[in-house]
Amino acid sequence: MTNNQTHPTLGATLVKQGLLKPADLTEALAKQKRSGQLLGRILVDNNYVTEEQISQAIAQQLDLAYIDLRRYEVQPQAVQLLTELQTRRFRALVLEDRGDTCLLGVVDPSDLRAQDEMAVVLKRHVHLAVITNQQLLQTIDRVYRKTEQIGEFAREVEREVGDQDKVIDVMSMGRSIDDADAPVVKLLQTIFDDAARVNASDIHFEPQEDKLVVRFRIDGVLHVQVQADLSIASMLIVRLKLMAGLDIAERRLPQDGRMAIKSGESRFDIRMSTMPTQFGESVVLRLLRQDAVRKGLRQMMPTRVCDIFERVIRAPHGIVLVTGPTGSGKTTTLYAALAQLNRPSVKILTCEDPVEYHIAGISQVQINEKIELSFARVLRSFLRQDPDILLVGEIRDDETADIAVRAAMTGHMVLSTLHTNDARSTPLRLLDMAVPGYMIASTLLAVLSQRLLRVVCSYCAEPATPAPEELAWFKHHVSEAEVAQTKFMRGRGCARCNGVGYSGRRGVFEIIEMTSTLAQALQQEDPMVFDRLAQEQMGVNTLVRNALDMVIAGETSIAEAMTVAA
């Protein structure tokens, strides 16, 4: 009884804080009596309170500190005092190494047995702080990288290759494809797991003169993950080829394949490309996370751009183009557009190279140049399939451009991409592809151009002084008042951003909507007049200006913004 007065119950604490209604507490206690579940779990499952509110209440109840791991700078060396397995089992994280003692973030501070076991493992006294289970799991995935494990597995594969006198028994590998204990399988699985944890979009296996380099592309930038002995490259690549269904005997020609893997709870479809190089076959894997939450157009674009884009894609016929370099998010934008347009009363057909994500209710065709299934050929066949909307993955040649324009002229809505640097140069690129100006003028509805810029990590952001050339570029594009009010930021580098200083990317956009004056300039095939009129229409709503706005807001660096103008 005395203990209850010293430490009020969890329910009483939540009611006292105004986070829980007495009636809801009574109902939850009744459910607890029937089910035997923990009261906190019942309260969270029934949306009476959040997990964070529960943890804060437990901390107050037991007179402990509550730590929000989203805003706490975790010390990687301290965390490593417990293995990942121990951290998950104890549901606890070493936050600080204080010499004779440790500060532990724990989900359940009432688990005295776990605390005793951790004290034995750590060989020191422990002090407790309360953390949430969700933040603990996110931190584990971020902090316990697989870099050392990848290196160890690579060395194990090197030893295995050495034992075989550098002769690879391909038939043996084929028979052991399901042998999960083979060192090469463990190495690949660990690489995939680590790539999933850091949200890598690509994995590069690159044989060099004296080593094999594995790199991850994270937020559009490549980072070296591990360097291993070149002797393991052949075995690794043969295994990947077997997984992707490629010809393991063919090493002189490029090959493309696909595979599916599962890492934790995430499923990936992987596109594999091989290329013969001077020191062996180079392999690039594009990771497509199938369970990723896809953003809608409103979440991706500024309101002004989105209003125009949503209006033009709902037109009964015409062409809407999305432009930008490789990796600028064009396909993501088109998929978000299809998600809005997809309904039972509309027939949508897509031809893509490759089909990145499967969309229910839409017929998608994979381009295959080996059997002459090209964009142009598929597009011609599409017109006999009675479609309402066509998505062409990319307009690559004159023939595809001509068929796409003619499809738009015959009452179809066509969405596609084109590799151009900005919106206003895109119609002129179609002119270069021998599409007559009058046809472009009568079918083109709008051109959206986009880029992806890395965002400064919010956890390690700090004021920065730009380099002289960066500051000069910035001053050239903005007013003196904007220069004076801008607080330049950079990411110092922390565990959350893997020491890079950036975390995630955000799109910048510009859009041109065709008007009668622009159409007239295209009909006359006058590039200079069209370019001037298009520039006047956009005004300050350009890619560069949107990038500068991110710098002014402290969301990205000048160096990132300058990539838009490159």
mmCIF file of C-alpha atoms in Angstrom, residues 470-480 482-483 542 544-545 548 552 562 565:
data_model
loop_
_atom_site.group_PDB
_atom_site.id
_atom_site.type_symbol
_atom_site.label_atom_id
_atom_site.label_comp_id
_atom_site.label_asym_id
_atom_site.label_seq_id
_atom_site.Cartn_x
_atom_site.Cartn_y
_atom_site.Cartn_z
ATOM 1 C CA GLU A 470 29.138 28.992 -53.253
ATOM 2 C CA LEU A 471 28.302 32.300 -51.608
ATOM 3 C CA ALA A 472 29.026 34.176 -54.840
ATOM 4 C CA TRP A 473 26.645 31.900 -56.760
ATOM 5 C CA PHE A 474 23.964 32.332 -54.109
ATOM 6 C CA LYS A 475 24.280 36.161 -54.134
ATOM 7 C CA HIS A 476 24.003 36.168 -57.923
ATOM 8 C CA HIS A 477 20.540 34.574 -57.771
ATOM 9 C CA VAL A 478 18.881 36.202 -54.745
ATOM 10 C CA SER A 479 18.363 39.697 -53.342
ATOM 11 C CA GLU A 480 20.586 41.321 -50.739
ATOM 12 C CA GLU A 482 17.485 37.375 -48.709
ATOM 13 C CA VAL A 483 21.236 36.961 -48.308
ATOM 14 C CA THR A 542 11.958 27.663 -61.673
ATOM 15 C CA VAL A 544 16.856 26.959 -59.421
ATOM 16 C CA ARG A 545 14.571 29.294 -57.500
ATOM 17 C CA LEU A 548 17.340 28.478 -53.472
ATOM 18 C CA ILE A 552 16.977 30.053 -47.464
ATOM 19 C CA MET A 562 24.018 24.301 -57.318
ATOM 20 C CA ALA A 565 21.903 24.598 -62.275
#
